[in-house]
XYZ file of C-alpha atoms in Angstrom:
674
model
C 166.239 135.876 164.194
C 165.327 133.368 166.890
C 163.687 135.159 169.785
C 162.920 138.292 167.738
C 159.263 139.076 168.341
C 158.710 142.432 166.817
C 155.210 141.320 165.818
C 153.529 139.012 168.286
C 150.093 137.962 169.444
C 148.888 136.166 172.589
C 145.766 134.030 172.590
C 144.570 133.259 176.119
C 142.743 130.124 177.002
C 139.758 132.297 178.019
C 139.732 134.093 174.660
C 136.360 134.323 172.892
C 135.690 132.836 169.477
C 133.088 131.256 167.304
C 133.486 127.808 168.733
C 132.752 128.959 172.293
C 129.102 128.446 171.359
C 127.617 125.520 173.164
C 126.957 123.669 169.958
C 130.644 123.731 169.129
C 132.025 123.175 172.623
C 130.165 119.901 172.997
C 130.944 118.399 169.649
C 134.294 119.730 168.521
C 136.737 116.929 167.608
C 134.345 114.079 168.315
C 134.177 112.782 164.759
C 137.908 112.237 164.510
C 137.961 110.378 167.826
C 135.388 108.025 166.402
C 137.227 107.728 163.113
C 140.537 106.755 164.678
C 139.042 104.665 167.395
C 139.517 107.053 170.280
C 142.337 109.216 171.598
C 145.086 107.426 173.425
C 146.672 108.814 176.554
C 149.925 109.414 174.657
C 148.151 111.492 171.986
C 146.370 113.552 174.623
C 149.771 114.277 176.160
C 150.852 115.978 172.934
C 150.883 119.760 173.308
C 150.189 120.643 169.659
C 147.365 118.899 167.899
C 147.918 118.366 164.211
C 144.514 117.023 163.166
C 141.125 117.523 164.769
C 139.136 117.994 161.568
C 137.244 114.726 161.732
C 136.497 115.256 165.428
C 134.213 118.151 164.635
C 130.645 117.486 163.720
C 128.789 119.974 161.573
C 128.750 122.929 161.356
C 132.282 123.082 162.793
C 133.681 119.999 161.125
C 133.669 121.540 157.665
C 136.140 124.186 158.794
C 138.827 121.650 159.662
C 141.842 122.871 161.567
C 145.365 121.482 161.513
C 148.412 122.782 163.376
C 151.373 123.132 160.973
C 154.189 120.744 161.864
C 157.468 122.198 163.016
C 159.438 123.394 159.981
C 156.469 123.531 157.640
C 157.046 125.713 154.543
C 154.110 127.664 153.107
C 154.417 128.561 149.398
C 152.856 132.019 148.992
C 152.136 133.465 145.557
C 153.538 136.919 144.792
C 153.264 139.157 141.764
C 156.339 141.023 142.973
C 158.563 140.902 146.038
C 156.311 143.351 147.889
C 152.899 142.212 146.622
C 152.129 138.787 148.031
C 149.042 136.872 149.032
C 147.828 136.780 152.624
C 148.594 133.610 154.566
C 146.393 132.242 157.328
C 146.658 129.053 159.410
C 145.318 127.553 162.620
C 147.092 126.306 165.763
C 145.463 124.069 168.386
C 147.077 123.052 171.724
C 146.088 120.726 174.544
C 144.626 123.078 177.173
C 145.368 120.717 179.981
C 149.066 121.115 179.233
C 149.226 124.645 177.861
C 147.542 127.820 179.095
C 147.673 129.842 175.880
C 149.407 130.405 172.500
C 151.818 133.219 171.692
C 152.752 134.020 168.068
C 155.787 135.936 166.882
C 157.113 136.960 163.470
C 159.590 139.508 162.162
C 157.862 142.768 161.277
C 160.702 143.536 158.861
C 159.311 140.906 156.544
C 155.578 140.855 157.396
C 152.883 143.486 157.635
C 152.234 144.681 161.169
C 149.260 143.417 163.188
C 145.982 144.934 162.005
C 147.681 146.386 158.899
C 145.190 147.718 156.373
C 146.697 145.686 153.544
C 146.048 142.514 155.462
C 142.424 143.196 156.449
C 139.464 141.611 154.761
C 135.746 142.393 155.204
C 133.715 140.398 157.683
C 131.929 137.546 155.991
C 129.940 134.475 156.802
C 131.318 131.594 158.741
C 134.893 130.865 157.865
C 135.124 129.057 161.232
C 132.222 127.207 162.778
C 129.749 129.201 160.677
C 130.499 132.341 162.667
C 131.502 135.705 161.162
C 135.194 136.230 161.586
C 136.995 139.534 160.961
C 140.220 138.668 159.164
C 143.201 140.849 159.930
C 146.930 140.481 160.386
C 147.778 139.001 163.758
C 146.356 136.343 166.069
C 142.630 135.800 166.564
C 141.330 133.322 169.164
C 139.100 130.377 168.448
C 138.458 129.966 172.157
C 138.236 126.748 174.141
C 137.404 123.646 172.169
C 136.296 120.300 173.540
C 136.243 116.738 172.337
C 135.072 113.579 173.994
C 135.605 109.877 173.722
C 132.675 107.599 173.172
C 129.037 108.684 173.335
C 128.423 108.832 177.059
C 129.411 112.496 177.475
C 127.155 115.440 176.849
C 127.846 119.152 177.099
C 131.557 118.862 177.951
C 132.927 121.893 179.779
C 136.525 123.252 179.860
C 137.643 124.045 183.394
C 140.114 126.757 184.412
C 142.839 124.192 185.023
C 142.383 122.878 181.478
C 140.582 119.743 182.447
C 137.317 118.746 180.837
C 134.075 117.681 182.582
C 131.053 116.001 181.026
C 127.847 117.715 182.163
C 126.107 114.371 182.025
C 127.398 110.953 181.360
C 130.399 109.019 182.437
C 132.480 109.406 179.302
C 135.817 111.170 179.009
C 136.387 114.533 177.334
C 139.392 116.755 176.553
C 139.872 120.502 176.404
C 141.832 122.453 173.744
C 142.511 126.066 172.916
C 142.930 127.308 169.346
C 143.839 130.434 167.399
C 144.015 131.568 163.848
C 147.070 133.533 162.716
C 147.138 135.715 159.593
C 150.205 137.323 158.010
C 150.982 139.117 154.778
C 154.595 138.782 153.599
C 156.146 142.002 152.364
C 159.393 140.497 151.127
C 162.834 141.872 151.697
C 164.438 138.681 152.920
C 166.865 136.469 151.061
C 166.943 133.468 153.360
C 163.951 131.243 153.918
C 164.851 131.141 157.599
C 164.204 134.892 157.863
C 160.540 134.242 157.094
C 160.021 132.410 160.378
C 156.569 132.500 162.014
C 156.639 130.840 165.437
C 153.801 129.730 167.735
C 154.662 129.097 171.360
C 152.601 127.133 173.820
C 152.811 128.614 177.343
C 152.917 125.502 179.500
C 151.191 125.081 182.843
C 154.488 123.685 184.043
C 157.893 123.577 182.446
C 159.402 125.478 179.540
C 157.266 126.758 176.638
C 156.860 124.458 173.664
C 157.659 126.077 170.310
C 156.998 125.376 166.658
C 157.915 127.471 163.607
C 156.668 127.631 160.043
C 158.271 129.419 157.087
C 157.169 131.241 153.935
C 158.554 130.645 150.458
C 157.703 133.506 148.089
C 156.499 132.023 144.825
C 157.355 134.525 142.112
C 159.469 134.647 138.956
C 163.094 135.747 139.158
C 163.377 139.501 139.552
C 165.755 140.246 136.686
C 166.954 138.675 133.452
C 169.877 140.452 131.815
C 172.692 139.786 129.333
C 176.321 140.875 129.398
C 178.900 140.635 126.633
C 181.775 141.082 129.087
C 180.784 138.594 131.772
C 180.076 141.303 134.356
C 176.736 141.847 136.073
C 177.563 145.570 136.042
C 177.645 145.765 132.249
C 174.266 144.737 130.854
C 173.426 145.327 127.195
C 170.441 144.640 124.956
C 172.336 144.005 121.726
C 175.763 142.977 120.541
C 177.649 142.542 117.273
C 179.023 139.105 116.438
C 182.131 139.209 114.262
C 182.546 136.464 111.686
C 185.234 134.042 112.786
C 185.505 135.401 116.328
C 183.967 133.566 119.250
C 181.313 135.570 121.058
C 180.503 134.768 124.671
C 177.280 136.041 126.206
C 176.632 135.717 129.918
C 172.967 135.638 130.902
C 172.261 136.787 134.454
C 169.116 136.254 136.506
C 168.298 137.284 140.046
C 165.928 135.502 142.416
C 164.673 136.768 145.758
C 164.825 133.231 147.134
C 168.465 132.647 147.937
C 167.748 128.996 148.699
C 166.230 128.423 145.267
C 168.471 127.482 142.329
C 167.728 128.839 138.873
C 168.041 127.385 135.396
C 168.761 129.760 132.477
C 168.016 128.747 128.908
C 166.677 129.876 125.561
C 162.929 130.337 125.920
C 160.985 127.444 124.528
C 158.575 128.030 121.645
C 155.572 126.558 123.463
C 153.424 129.339 124.855
C 155.796 132.011 123.594
C 154.100 134.765 121.569
C 157.435 135.710 119.991
C 159.589 133.602 117.665
C 162.168 131.638 119.607
C 165.512 130.950 117.936
C 168.881 129.598 118.867
C 172.115 130.881 117.423
C 173.541 128.455 114.862
C 176.044 126.130 116.499
C 175.616 127.850 119.849
C 177.006 126.084 122.910
C 176.274 126.592 126.594
C 179.562 126.386 128.473
C 177.981 124.662 131.450
C 175.017 124.740 133.832
C 173.580 127.785 135.537
C 175.686 128.656 138.580
C 175.475 131.044 141.502
C 177.601 134.128 140.947
C 178.714 134.193 144.568
C 180.042 130.647 144.921
C 179.988 129.199 141.379
C 177.794 126.297 142.512
C 174.909 124.968 140.454
C 172.755 124.211 143.502
C 171.328 126.101 146.440
C 169.635 125.000 149.626
C 168.432 126.622 152.794
C 171.666 125.573 154.453
C 173.838 126.662 151.502
C 172.072 129.569 149.781
C 173.148 131.733 146.880
C 173.665 134.790 149.074
C 173.001 137.652 146.662
C 170.542 135.720 144.525
C 172.450 136.284 141.245
C 172.804 133.356 138.852
C 174.569 133.178 135.495
C 175.110 130.979 132.492
C 177.478 131.541 129.563
C 176.652 130.965 125.894
C 179.285 130.751 123.150
C 178.765 131.323 119.459
C 180.991 131.849 116.417
C 179.384 133.525 113.420
C 180.052 132.261 109.901
C 180.409 134.173 106.660
C 177.012 133.052 105.374
C 175.355 134.795 108.338
C 176.688 138.286 107.548
C 174.033 140.997 108.098
C 171.730 138.534 109.868
C 170.071 139.848 113.026
C 168.963 137.275 115.605
C 166.406 137.957 118.319
C 167.005 135.834 121.381
C 164.429 135.288 124.127
C 165.911 133.918 127.330
C 164.159 132.514 130.363
C 165.113 131.869 133.969
C 163.244 129.130 135.826
C 163.332 127.982 139.408
C 164.431 124.375 139.556
C 162.058 121.693 140.795
C 161.095 122.186 144.419
C 162.104 119.199 146.503
C 163.047 118.148 149.978
C 166.744 118.420 149.073
C 166.403 122.195 148.764
C 165.265 122.384 152.392
C 168.423 120.803 153.738
C 169.608 122.937 156.657
C 172.071 121.051 158.877
C 172.082 123.826 161.473
C 168.382 123.413 162.284
C 167.239 121.089 165.097
C 164.299 119.984 162.949
C 163.645 119.195 159.300
C 161.858 121.594 156.976
C 159.011 119.903 155.132
C 157.111 120.537 151.922
C 153.765 118.948 152.802
C 151.027 120.520 150.724
C 147.621 119.570 152.026
C 147.632 121.414 155.311
C 143.956 121.875 156.202
C 142.836 124.987 157.911
C 145.409 127.176 156.138
C 145.450 129.087 152.901
C 146.308 132.182 150.925
C 144.271 134.857 149.244
C 145.041 138.097 147.445
C 144.041 141.385 149.015
C 140.558 142.545 148.135
C 139.189 139.099 147.300
C 137.194 138.691 150.469
C 137.723 136.392 153.396
C 140.140 133.524 152.886
C 137.568 130.795 153.417
C 138.710 127.697 155.220
C 136.691 125.294 153.091
C 139.097 123.247 150.920
C 141.611 125.972 151.535
C 145.225 125.518 150.506
C 148.124 127.750 149.587
C 149.845 127.649 146.227
C 151.761 124.570 145.182
C 155.438 124.782 144.366
C 155.489 125.516 140.616
C 158.459 126.369 138.418
C 158.382 130.138 138.627
C 159.660 131.418 135.279
C 160.847 134.811 134.090
C 160.469 135.197 130.316
C 162.084 137.886 128.177
C 159.053 138.037 125.894
C 158.951 141.818 125.963
C 162.691 142.459 125.840
C 164.558 140.353 123.318
C 168.330 140.330 122.998
C 169.668 141.219 119.571
C 172.745 139.700 117.910
C 173.869 141.244 114.621
C 176.427 139.385 112.507
C 179.121 141.576 110.968
C 182.089 140.885 108.751
C 185.033 143.037 109.791
C 187.633 143.475 107.082
C 191.295 144.423 107.300
C 191.869 148.171 107.219
C 194.845 149.972 105.734
C 196.336 152.542 108.076
C 197.640 155.941 106.890
C 199.616 158.454 108.902
C 202.483 156.239 110.060
C 205.789 157.967 110.675
C 208.386 157.622 107.975
C 211.491 155.607 108.825
C 209.595 153.784 111.588
C 211.209 150.753 113.173
C 209.884 147.458 111.886
C 210.098 144.061 113.565
C 210.073 140.542 112.186
C 207.560 139.491 114.843
C 204.892 141.416 116.794
C 207.154 141.733 119.814
C 209.495 144.448 120.995
C 212.036 141.821 122.048
C 213.036 141.169 118.422
C 215.593 143.345 116.710
C 214.172 145.883 114.253
C 214.727 145.416 110.540
C 216.319 148.183 108.483
C 214.049 148.543 105.444
C 212.822 151.690 103.731
C 209.212 152.198 104.672
C 206.552 154.537 103.406
C 204.915 157.073 105.766
C 201.515 155.431 105.852
C 199.360 153.628 103.339
C 198.475 155.667 100.232
C 194.777 156.189 99.612
C 193.143 153.595 97.416
C 193.453 154.654 93.797
C 196.150 157.225 94.543
C 198.557 158.344 91.832
C 202.023 158.184 93.351
C 204.768 160.740 92.623
C 206.299 160.389 89.187
C 209.096 157.857 88.859
C 212.192 158.184 86.701
C 214.475 155.678 85.013
C 217.462 154.838 87.238
C 216.109 156.939 90.148
C 214.905 155.062 93.194
C 211.213 155.584 93.730
C 210.144 156.847 97.194
C 209.483 153.864 99.489
C 206.018 152.424 99.046
C 204.290 150.185 101.577
C 201.046 149.506 103.391
C 200.218 149.137 107.077
C 197.222 147.011 107.900
C 195.273 145.878 110.922
C 192.000 144.112 111.638
C 190.019 144.894 114.750
C 189.384 141.883 116.989
C 191.366 139.653 114.666
C 191.469 136.012 115.714
C 194.206 135.020 113.291
C 197.235 136.724 111.781
C 196.726 138.628 108.560
C 198.632 138.067 105.334
C 199.437 140.521 102.537
C 199.646 139.608 98.864
C 201.020 141.959 96.192
C 199.793 141.983 92.620
C 200.738 144.111 89.607
C 199.406 145.183 86.258
C 195.877 144.608 85.148
C 194.078 145.804 82.059
C 195.739 148.940 80.727
C 198.585 148.781 83.236
C 202.125 147.459 83.047
C 203.778 145.085 85.480
C 206.598 146.802 87.397
C 208.105 143.495 88.499
C 209.292 143.115 84.880
C 211.286 146.314 85.304
C 213.144 145.696 88.527
C 210.540 146.093 91.318
C 211.159 144.034 94.472
C 209.214 143.719 97.724
C 209.722 142.560 101.302
C 209.125 138.847 101.541
C 208.947 138.565 105.347
C 206.098 139.700 107.587
C 207.133 142.948 109.207
C 205.396 144.681 112.084
C 205.162 148.311 113.119
C 204.776 149.046 116.827
C 201.954 151.514 117.547
C 202.792 152.068 121.202
C 205.804 153.409 123.034
C 205.436 150.709 125.652
C 207.430 147.497 125.537
C 204.380 145.583 124.346
C 204.032 141.920 123.483
C 200.381 142.314 122.469
C 199.887 141.581 118.739
C 197.079 144.150 118.695
C 199.684 146.867 119.342
C 201.403 146.129 116.027
C 200.496 146.799 112.399
C 201.404 144.349 109.637
C 203.656 145.960 107.019
C 204.462 145.069 103.407
C 206.608 147.290 101.195
C 208.071 147.488 97.718
C 211.361 148.919 96.486
C 211.753 150.042 92.887
C 214.297 151.737 90.717
C 212.648 151.786 87.255
C 214.820 150.239 84.561
C 215.196 151.452 80.960
C 212.195 150.321 78.985
C 209.726 151.411 81.680
C 209.647 155.070 80.617
C 206.306 156.330 79.381
C 204.376 153.490 81.040
C 201.877 153.613 83.910
C 202.068 150.834 86.461
C 199.591 149.602 89.062
C 200.625 148.060 92.390
C 197.918 146.357 94.528
C 198.091 145.102 98.114
C 195.579 142.495 99.267
C 195.286 141.999 103.051
C 193.368 138.898 104.067
C 192.668 136.126 106.530
C 190.483 133.057 106.216
C 187.191 134.973 106.399
C 187.788 138.489 105.039
C 189.958 140.600 102.793
C 190.605 144.176 101.675
C 192.534 145.535 98.688
C 194.137 148.883 97.946
C 195.841 149.870 94.697
C 198.100 152.736 93.633
C 199.435 153.771 90.244
C 202.773 155.272 89.300
C 203.905 156.765 85.993
C 207.501 156.651 84.732
C 208.346 159.896 82.936
C 209.604 160.050 79.333
C 212.727 161.879 78.252
C 214.029 161.852 81.818
C 217.065 159.922 82.943
C 218.966 159.538 86.205
C 222.706 159.290 85.847
C 224.671 156.199 86.701
C 228.147 156.237 88.263
C 230.827 157.291 85.761
C 228.433 158.744 83.199
C 228.896 162.115 81.480
C 226.849 164.256 79.113
C 228.776 162.803 76.210
C 228.162 159.166 77.176
C 224.504 159.847 77.779
C 224.192 161.624 74.409
C 225.872 158.727 72.661
C 223.533 156.270 74.410
C 220.456 158.018 73.102
C 221.932 159.016 69.690
C 221.874 162.723 70.277
C 224.352 165.532 70.957
C 225.601 166.576 74.372
C 224.906 170.204 73.513
C 221.290 169.307 72.878
C 221.076 167.552 76.254
C 222.673 170.606 77.865
C 220.130 172.910 76.221
C 217.150 170.698 77.232
C 217.799 171.278 80.947
C 216.502 174.829 81.209
C 216.819 176.054 84.841
C 213.479 177.887 84.575
C 211.690 174.650 83.655
C 213.411 172.842 86.491
C 212.336 175.544 88.938
C 208.717 175.280 87.808
C 208.770 171.534 88.512
C 210.497 171.833 91.901
C 207.539 170.587 94.000
C 206.916 167.557 91.818
C 210.602 166.685 91.811
C 210.764 167.001 95.596
C 207.792 164.635 95.970
C 209.683 162.110 93.870
C 212.800 162.638 96.008
C 215.063 163.318 93.011
C 217.766 165.948 92.495
C 217.767 167.640 89.077
C 220.987 168.395 87.228
C 221.594 172.079 86.627
C 223.900 173.199 83.807
C 224.444 176.476 85.657
C 226.175 174.686 88.486
C 228.216 172.324 86.363
C 231.857 173.250 85.627
C 232.948 169.883 84.286
C 230.026 168.382 82.275
C 232.267 165.544 81.187
C 231.851 164.068 84.707
C 228.459 163.969 86.484
C 227.392 162.776 89.925
C 225.379 159.593 90.002
C 221.647 159.933 90.643
C 221.094 163.334 89.032
C 217.922 163.709 86.979
C 218.594 164.879 83.414
C 216.071 165.856 80.774
C 217.081 164.255 77.461
C 214.930 166.471 75.304
C 211.445 167.796 74.593
C 208.211 165.791 74.555
C 205.663 165.834 71.761
C 201.878 165.553 72.181
C 200.307 164.407 68.932
C 197.101 165.993 67.722
C 196.557 163.438 64.992
C 197.352 159.841 64.242
C 200.891 159.333 62.871
C 203.347 156.648 62.002
C 206.784 156.420 63.563
C 208.362 157.100 60.203
C 206.363 160.293 59.745
C 207.474 161.682 63.069
C 211.106 160.648 62.518
C 211.204 162.425 59.189
C 209.465 165.505 60.481
C 211.798 166.026 63.437
C 215.029 164.992 61.763
C 215.613 161.880 63.864
C 215.567 158.155 63.285
C 213.009 155.441 63.951
C 215.594 153.667 66.101
C 216.078 156.745 68.249
C 212.321 157.193 68.686
C 211.860 153.562 69.706
C 214.771 153.756 72.133
C 213.327 156.659 74.119
C 209.698 155.545 73.597
C 209.770 151.785 74.236
C 205.994 151.664 74.714
C 205.146 152.754 71.137
C 202.689 150.405 69.404
C 203.590 148.429 66.288
C 201.006 150.275 64.220
C 200.030 153.924 63.959
C 200.592 156.191 66.924
C 197.181 157.312 68.284
C 196.305 160.967 68.580
C 196.964 162.683 71.909
C 199.960 160.457 72.499
C 203.073 161.651 74.316
C 206.452 161.000 72.727
C 210.027 161.831 73.587
C 211.671 163.365 70.517
C 215.397 164.115 70.190
C 215.521 166.162 66.957
C 218.791 166.571 65.086
C 219.239 170.221 65.897
C 222.960 170.091 66.597
C 225.481 168.423 64.214
C 224.008 164.950 63.814
C 227.168 163.721 62.072
C 229.360 164.454 65.075
C 227.385 163.754 68.259
C 230.606 163.273 70.183
C 232.203 166.572 69.332
C 234.631 167.663 72.060
C 233.389 169.953 74.803
C-alpha cells in the first residue's frame, strides 16, 4: 500500500561508499557530460538522474548507474512463488536539491533488510572497483561529482550540496547515490503490491518519489482438468462414451493476476512425450478468467484469484472404442506488452523498458550480482507443461441394459412424463434373464405377461425396441396368435412427478394365448434394444405343452372328447388329482387353473379357462412311424396328427414326446351319455 514502509532504508548524503575515493569524486559523470555536450541548467534541476554512465571515467564508468524511471517494471525469474532471484538497482539524485534517499518496500512480499537469503559474499569491485557487501536493503554509494568542460580539477561536494572545483574555473555538480537490493518472496497477486519506492528528501519542499515494481517470471502454478466444469473437481482420467459429447475444462492458475494465460494442447516441439489431439475436438472459445469470464487481464483489471479456464468438446465415434488417449496440456502467459500495464488509477504509466543499466538479478549462492552488462530477465512466455502428468481419455461403448425386478402391474405411460395418462396393458415383473425358459404355456390359456424394461446410461437419444421370433430349431409364435405392444411405453422409476427421461424405463411387451397347432413346439422370443451407436439383445424360450387344453366358453367334456376323437370317460380318467397336485408349482407359475374331476358335479358344462389333460404322453425309445404307433395304441393316424401337429413327415425320431389318446373306452361310441 502507498505509504507502507515496513522495510525501509535511508541513505544520507554523507554516507560512505566506494566512489568517495578521490579518484571517483573528481571524475564521476564527466564522460557523459562530454558525450552529450554538457549538462544544461534544466537537466541539473532534475532531482533523479536517469543516466550518468558515460560521465564516469574508468574505473567507475564501467559500473554504469541508471535510476529506474517512475513505474518501471523489473521482470524477476522465479523457480517457484517463494524462490526468486535477487534484484538490485541504483538510484542517483541531485545533491543540491535533495539531502538523501529513503527506500521503502512491503516486507510482506520481500525479504527483510539484511536477510540471510539475500546476502552474497564480498567480492571484487561491483561498483567503482571497490568491494561491496551485497545484502537486502539500501547501501550508499556516497557523494558523486561531475563537472562540465576540462577546467575543473578535484571537485568537492559541499554540505549544502553545491560543488566546488579545487582548481580551475569550470563548473561541477554534486550527486548522492545508493544501491538497493531486494529478494521477492511472493505472496502477492497484484503487480502494484510489489512496489519498491525511493524518495528524495528535498532541501526545500515536499519529498520527490518514484516507484518501481516486480513481475515474477515463473510458469503458472497449477494445470488441472475437470469433467464437470468445476475447479473443485479435478480428475486425471475420464471415460468418453460413444455418441455422447464430452466437455473437459482445463484450469490453470497464475500468481500474476495481471497476466493473462493461454491454455492449449501441448505442442510436439520440445515435448518428450507424444502429443495428440482428440479426433474432431473443438475448443469452445478462448481461455478466460474464472472470476470475470474475460480473456484479458491488465494491472488495472486483473484476474483476481488467478484462475483461468478453457473448455474442450469431443464426441467419440464407434471406431474409437477401447482407445485410450493421453493428452498433454500447457498453460502459457500471453505476450508481455505495454497494454498489460494499463492502470488508469495510477498517476504515471508503467513501463517495460529492458536495458536498465546498473540493475540486475542473480540467484542466491551465485556470488555478487556484478554490475557489468547486468540486466534482469526479459519477459518470456512462461509455460507450464503437463509432461509428467498426462490426462487420460478412454473411449467406451455403453450398450442398452435390460432391467429386472420391476413391480408387476406397474403403470406405463405413452411418453416419459408423468403428465400423460397411464396405459392399461399387462406387463411382466421385470425382464427375464437372457436365455431363460419361461413357464410352460398351454393351448387356449393366456401366457403370463412377457415384456422387457430397458435403459441406457447417459443416453443422448431415445432407444427403440425390436421384437424377433423363431430362429434355427425354434418356431415363430406370431404364427400362432402372439401380439405385442406397438407403441413406446415408459415405466416411471421414481415416485416424484418427474419429467426427466432418465427417470423412465422403455417397455415393450407381448401378449399370447397359444392357438391349436402350437402344442409340442418350443418358441423363441427376442428383444433387441438399440440406438444409432449401440444395441443389446435378450431372448427367452417358451414351450407349449402337449395333451393339455384350456377350455373355451360353452365347452364340455363331451365336446372336447369329440374334438379330439376320444371318449369323455378317458378325458375324465386322465385328470388324476394326484398328478395335478404334483404339478401345482409349475401350474401356478403359468397362472393356470387345473380342472379337477373331484370338484365337478356337472361335467357336461365346464368353466372357460380350465386346464384339462387330454391323455397320457409317450416318450419313444426307438424310431417309429406314425402308423406303427397308431396301431400299437389302438388309435388313428388322424388322431395322432391332431394332438401332435409338429410330427415330421417321415419317421418319428427316438426320444420324441407324443400325445397318445388310446382307444381304451368304447371307441365306437365316444359320445355315450354321461
